[in-house]
Amino acid sequence: MKRLFLSCAWLALLAPCAWTQANLKSPSGAAASRGAAGIGRLSLPVADPSFPGDKPGTSLRPPELARLTFPKPGLTPRAAEVRTEPTAAQGPQAAKPGVIAQNARRSLVGFNESVRAAQSLRSPSGVPEDFAAPIAPMAENPLGGRRDGARPALDHASLSDKIWKHAAARGFALGPPALATGEQDSAARVPLPAAASSQSRQAADAVAASVSAAETEPSSAARVLKPYLGGLGAMQLGLEAMALVIPQLTKTLGESFLVMAGVASVGFGALMLGSLLGGPLVDRLGLRASYRGLLVLRTAAAAVFSLCFLTGSMSLPALAVLFGLDYLFLGGCRIAEAVLPRTLYPRSPLGVKRFGTAQQALIESMGFLGPLAAGLVIAWQGFAAIAIAYPLLLGAGAVMLWTFLPLPGKSQAAGKAQPRGLGMDWRSIQEAWTTLRAHPFIGRAALGFALVSILTYCLYFMIAPAFGLFAAGSAPAAATVNSQVTGLFAGGGMAGTWLMLWLDARMKRRLETVPENQRPQAAERSLLRATARWTMAASIGGLGGCALALGAGGAALPMILLGTAIMGLTTCSALVHLENVVKNNAPAEVQGTLMGLVRAAMNLASIIGFFGLGAIFKAFSILSGTALVPTGMAFAVVAGGFVLFSLAMAWIAHGLRRAQSRLL
């Protein structure tokens, strides 16, 4: 009895195990449900490692899938399936519904056997018909659009300003990245709708357009820079030599310092008129036609000057008229040359500055070499050699610029009617004057540019020639001292321009670390900061002109030349920065007129300065042989003018620094 009871108990315990083993050996058990030794095992849900929050267990099965029934697979292995892998995209909206459903199915890999069974019932679109319906809500576009089987368009209007500001901060200012599709259409982009109303997106697009334009402009500017500097260098060499000849030749024809001031005033009065006429001329005819025509007229005027000098018919009135005619066309050329950098770099302040620095480096190099070479030539062959070389140099430069310089033609501002004729446009002049007064810092920058230019002109045409007469006593010998003073001044300016080129390269490297959409603003702040610093340096370096008064008091010539070199380094560097500030902030439609107005006012002030210096040198002069020579008291008065210049530049630097702080 006891044995019968134990046998029944063992049968009761072994019956469930036998039933389970029979089920595992039945055809419904997949081959994958056996281990390596043939021992049956159960398939448990496995967590997807791509979802950190998932844990093994049956809780991963959603209620919708719990109601589905799947047929049992057979023992015959099925053919290899072709899986359509979704391409990499930026979000769930980049894939088709079939790809999204397949991704969702992969996230539920705990249903290993059930999913394999579902794959045998694929529809032509690649998704099981009874599986796509419960998963369809997962295919909704989280940005506001639903997928109805076709490729949807991204609803940009529903994007908030916060999203666009964040995208702009990361550099995606041109819109969202390309959206890839299941057919590997990775090249397709979703265009921005024209009716988008987000102001942040529009601002980001404008910044990106300026960045892309600034990146493509330097290639065209490089093609223009080389022939431009070559032609300008030849003409500038002749101009620097003539700037040395005219005062000494005037002093030979007329002994009074007021006569010297009168001839210089005629030339700068013509330069003022040329600046006023050159602005509207460039704005209406375009840069190419106006610049080429002015080059031809200027070369012709230089040829007439040379002919009159060689034939012996050069009188004081003829000298004044021909000098004025030359500077009339020079004024128009200077306006065209001032507009050229902005034409090449319409949206790149740093590009305008680099071009202006290279131009000023050439001018200062010729200003250093020209007077020194002219002084040696005059001491060897007299003034006739310079009179012959001047038209030849102008002609060579004009031919080079005409032949190799690709200049843009006439370009009118959109929506603005251009007046006919070549007369002065008083409305444009009024707009330019309003811009100078209303802009927060362009007026001060223009004033600083004018003050430095006036100082340079007065040094070349009045102060240095008078100091040469004081040191040498005669006109031919004074030309040598004059060339040393102006040459060292230009040498300091040349050193300043090379220093600026190095600083520009360093600034460019620093700007490369700034996000692209922030580079234009960062470049503007950096340039304004550098302008304020160089202007303050010019206020200190301007005191170097007081060395002329020390020289008149008996100081050695090396000290005088050192003071003028320091003054040239600081003032010429400030001149480039101040002019670039005016160019970059002037409205494009009145840019030529505004630059002409600034230069005209500068030339008018130079004329007043010429007559004032002429009166000072006449009042404090003595008769040395047959020539009037200024005394040391005259240069002491001139030193007071340099002190006033330094104070004015310090005031301008303070205003620019305040304007720069407001931009931060």
CSV table of C-alpha atoms in Angstrom, one decimal, residues 158-364:
chain,number,residue,atom,x,y,z
A,158,SER,CA,4.9,76.5,-36.8
A,159,LEU,CA,8.6,76.7,-35.6
A,160,SER,CA,9.0,79.1,-32.8
A,161,ASP,CA,11.5,81.9,-32.6
A,162,LYS,CA,13.2,80.0,-29.8
A,163,ILE,CA,14.0,77.2,-32.2
A,164,TRP,CA,15.4,79.5,-34.9
A,165,LYS,CA,17.5,81.5,-32.4
A,166,HIS,CA,19.0,78.2,-31.2
A,167,ALA,CA,19.6,77.1,-34.7
A,168,ALA,CA,21.2,80.4,-35.6
A,169,ALA,CA,23.5,80.2,-32.6
A,170,ARG,CA,24.7,76.8,-33.8
A,171,GLY,CA,25.3,78.1,-37.3
A,172,PHE,CA,22.2,76.6,-39.0
A,173,ALA,CA,21.2,80.0,-40.3
A,174,LEU,CA,20.2,78.9,-43.8
A,175,GLY,CA,17.4,76.6,-42.5
A,176,PRO,CA,17.3,73.0,-41.2
A,177,PRO,CA,19.7,70.4,-42.5
A,178,ALA,CA,18.8,68.2,-45.5
A,179,LEU,CA,16.1,65.6,-44.7
A,180,ALA,CA,16.9,62.1,-45.9
A,181,THR,CA,14.2,59.8,-47.1
A,182,GLY,CA,13.9,56.0,-47.3
A,183,GLU,CA,14.8,56.0,-51.0
A,184,GLN,CA,18.2,57.5,-50.0
A,185,ASP,CA,17.2,60.9,-51.4
A,186,SER,CA,19.8,62.6,-49.2
A,187,ALA,CA,20.4,65.5,-51.6
A,188,ALA,CA,16.9,66.8,-51.4
A,189,ARG,CA,16.4,69.8,-49.2
A,190,VAL,CA,13.2,71.2,-47.8
A,191,PRO,CA,13.1,74.9,-49.1
A,192,LEU,CA,12.1,77.7,-46.8
A,193,PRO,CA,8.6,79.0,-47.5
A,194,ALA,CA,8.4,82.6,-48.7
A,195,ALA,CA,5.5,83.3,-46.4
A,196,ALA,CA,7.5,82.5,-43.2
A,197,SER,CA,6.9,85.2,-40.6
A,198,SER,CA,9.6,84.5,-38.1
A,199,GLN,CA,11.8,87.6,-37.7
A,200,SER,CA,14.5,85.5,-36.1
A,201,ARG,CA,14.7,83.2,-39.1
A,202,GLN,CA,14.9,86.2,-41.5
A,203,ALA,CA,17.7,87.7,-39.4
A,204,ALA,CA,19.5,84.4,-39.5
A,205,ASP,CA,19.1,84.2,-43.2
A,206,ALA,CA,20.5,87.7,-43.7
A,207,VAL,CA,23.5,87.0,-41.6
A,208,ALA,CA,24.2,83.7,-43.4
A,209,ALA,CA,23.9,85.5,-46.8
A,210,SER,CA,26.5,88.1,-45.7
A,211,VAL,CA,28.8,85.4,-44.4
A,212,SER,CA,28.6,83.4,-47.7
A,213,ALA,CA,29.1,86.6,-49.7
A,214,ALA,CA,32.1,87.6,-47.6
A,215,GLU,CA,33.6,84.1,-48.3
A,216,THR,CA,33.2,84.4,-52.1
A,217,GLU,CA,34.4,88.0,-52.5
A,218,PRO,CA,38.1,87.7,-51.9
A,219,SER,CA,38.7,85.6,-55.1
A,220,SER,CA,37.5,88.4,-57.3
A,221,ALA,CA,39.2,91.1,-55.2
A,222,ALA,CA,42.6,89.3,-55.6
A,223,ARG,CA,42.3,89.6,-59.4
A,224,VAL,CA,41.7,93.3,-59.0
A,225,LEU,CA,44.3,94.1,-56.3
A,226,LYS,CA,47.5,93.2,-58.2
A,227,PRO,CA,46.9,95.3,-61.4
A,228,TYR,CA,45.4,98.1,-59.3
A,229,LEU,CA,48.4,98.4,-57.0
A,230,GLY,CA,50.8,98.2,-60.0
A,231,GLY,CA,49.1,101.1,-61.8
A,232,LEU,CA,48.6,103.1,-58.7
A,233,GLY,CA,52.2,102.6,-57.6
A,234,ALA,CA,53.5,104.1,-60.9
A,235,MET,CA,51.2,107.1,-60.6
A,236,GLN,CA,51.8,107.6,-56.9
A,237,LEU,CA,55.6,107.7,-57.5
A,238,GLY,CA,55.2,110.6,-59.9
A,239,LEU,CA,52.8,112.4,-57.6
A,240,GLU,CA,55.1,112.2,-54.6
A,241,ALA,CA,58.0,113.6,-56.7
A,242,MET,CA,55.8,116.5,-57.9
A,243,ALA,CA,54.7,117.2,-54.4
A,244,LEU,CA,58.3,117.9,-53.6
A,245,VAL,CA,58.9,120.0,-56.8
A,246,ILE,CA,55.9,122.3,-56.7
A,247,PRO,CA,56.6,124.2,-53.4
A,248,GLN,CA,60.3,124.7,-54.3
A,249,LEU,CA,59.5,125.7,-57.9
A,250,THR,CA,56.9,128.2,-56.5
A,251,LYS,CA,59.4,129.6,-54.1
A,252,THR,CA,61.8,130.1,-57.0
A,253,LEU,CA,59.2,132.0,-59.1
A,254,GLY,CA,57.9,134.0,-56.2
A,255,GLU,CA,59.7,134.8,-52.9
A,256,SER,CA,56.8,135.3,-50.6
A,257,PHE,CA,55.5,132.4,-48.4
A,258,LEU,CA,52.0,133.7,-49.2
A,259,VAL,CA,52.6,133.0,-52.9
A,260,MET,CA,53.5,129.5,-52.0
A,261,ALA,CA,50.3,129.2,-50.0
A,262,GLY,CA,48.4,130.7,-52.9
A,263,VAL,CA,49.6,128.1,-55.4
A,264,ALA,CA,49.0,125.3,-53.0
A,265,SER,CA,45.5,126.7,-52.3
A,266,VAL,CA,44.7,126.8,-56.0
A,267,GLY,CA,45.6,123.2,-56.3
A,268,PHE,CA,43.6,122.1,-53.3
A,269,GLY,CA,40.7,124.2,-54.3
A,270,ALA,CA,40.6,122.3,-57.6
A,271,LEU,CA,41.0,119.1,-55.6
A,272,MET,CA,37.9,120.1,-53.5
A,273,LEU,CA,35.9,120.8,-56.7
A,274,GLY,CA,37.1,117.5,-58.2
A,275,SER,CA,35.9,115.7,-55.0
A,276,LEU,CA,32.5,117.3,-55.2
A,277,LEU,CA,32.1,116.5,-58.8
A,278,GLY,CA,33.7,113.1,-58.6
A,279,GLY,CA,31.1,111.7,-56.2
A,280,PRO,CA,28.0,112.2,-58.4
A,281,LEU,CA,30.1,111.3,-61.4
A,282,VAL,CA,31.0,107.8,-60.0
A,283,ASP,CA,27.4,107.3,-58.7
A,284,ARG,CA,25.9,108.0,-62.1
A,285,LEU,CA,28.4,106.8,-64.8
A,286,GLY,CA,29.7,103.9,-62.8
A,287,LEU,CA,33.2,103.1,-61.6
A,288,ARG,CA,34.7,101.9,-64.9
A,289,ALA,CA,33.7,104.8,-67.2
A,290,SER,CA,34.4,107.6,-64.6
A,291,TYR,CA,37.8,106.2,-63.4
A,292,ARG,CA,39.1,105.6,-66.9
A,293,GLY,CA,38.1,108.9,-68.2
A,294,LEU,CA,39.7,110.8,-65.3
A,295,LEU,CA,42.9,108.9,-65.8
A,296,VAL,CA,43.1,110.0,-69.4
A,297,LEU,CA,42.4,113.6,-68.5
A,298,ARG,CA,44.9,113.6,-65.7
A,299,THR,CA,47.7,112.2,-68.0
A,300,ALA,CA,46.9,114.9,-70.6
A,301,ALA,CA,47.2,117.7,-68.0
A,302,ALA,CA,50.6,116.3,-66.8
A,303,ALA,CA,51.8,116.3,-70.4
A,304,VAL,CA,50.9,119.9,-70.9
A,305,PHE,CA,52.7,120.8,-67.6
A,306,SER,CA,55.8,119.0,-68.8
A,307,LEU,CA,55.7,120.7,-72.2
A,308,CYS,CA,55.4,124.2,-70.7
A,309,PHE,CA,58.3,123.6,-68.3
A,310,LEU,CA,60.6,122.2,-71.1
A,311,THR,CA,59.8,125.1,-73.5
A,312,GLY,CA,60.6,127.7,-70.8
A,313,SER,CA,57.0,129.2,-70.8
A,314,MET,CA,56.3,128.2,-67.2
A,315,SER,CA,55.3,131.3,-65.3
A,316,LEU,CA,53.7,131.6,-61.9
A,317,PRO,CA,50.1,131.9,-63.2
A,318,ALA,CA,50.7,129.0,-65.6
A,319,LEU,CA,52.1,126.9,-62.7
A,320,ALA,CA,49.0,127.6,-60.6
A,321,VAL,CA,46.6,126.8,-63.5
A,322,LEU,CA,48.3,123.6,-64.5
A,323,PHE,CA,48.8,122.5,-60.9
A,324,GLY,CA,45.1,123.1,-60.3
A,325,LEU,CA,44.0,121.2,-63.4
A,326,ASP,CA,46.1,118.2,-62.4
A,327,TYR,CA,44.6,118.2,-58.9
A,328,LEU,CA,41.0,118.7,-60.3
A,329,PHE,CA,41.2,115.3,-62.0
A,330,LEU,CA,43.1,113.8,-59.1
A,331,GLY,CA,40.2,114.6,-56.8
A,332,GLY,CA,37.8,112.6,-59.0
A,333,CYS,CA,40.3,109.7,-59.1
A,334,ARG,CA,40.6,109.7,-55.4
A,335,ILE,CA,36.8,109.3,-55.1
A,336,ALA,CA,36.8,106.4,-57.5
A,337,GLU,CA,39.6,104.8,-55.6
A,338,ALA,CA,37.7,105.2,-52.3
A,339,VAL,CA,34.6,103.5,-53.7
A,340,LEU,CA,36.5,100.6,-55.2
A,341,PRO,CA,37.0,98.6,-52.0
A,342,ARG,CA,33.4,98.8,-51.0
A,343,THR,CA,32.4,97.6,-54.5
A,344,LEU,CA,34.6,94.5,-54.2
A,345,TYR,CA,33.6,93.8,-50.5
A,346,PRO,CA,30.0,95.0,-50.2
A,347,ARG,CA,29.4,92.9,-47.0
A,348,SER,CA,32.8,92.4,-45.6
A,349,PRO,CA,34.2,95.3,-43.4
A,350,LEU,CA,37.3,93.2,-42.8
A,351,GLY,CA,37.8,92.9,-46.5
A,352,VAL,CA,37.5,96.6,-47.0
A,353,LYS,CA,40.0,97.2,-44.3
A,354,ARG,CA,42.5,94.7,-45.8
A,355,PHE,CA,42.2,96.3,-49.2
A,356,GLY,CA,42.6,99.8,-47.8
A,357,THR,CA,45.6,98.7,-45.8
A,358,ALA,CA,47.3,97.3,-48.9
A,359,GLN,CA,46.5,100.5,-50.8
A,360,GLN,CA,47.9,102.7,-48.0
A,361,ALA,CA,51.0,100.5,-47.7
A,362,LEU,CA,51.7,101.2,-51.4
A,363,ILE,CA,51.0,104.9,-51.0
A,364,GLU,CA,53.3,105.2,-48.0
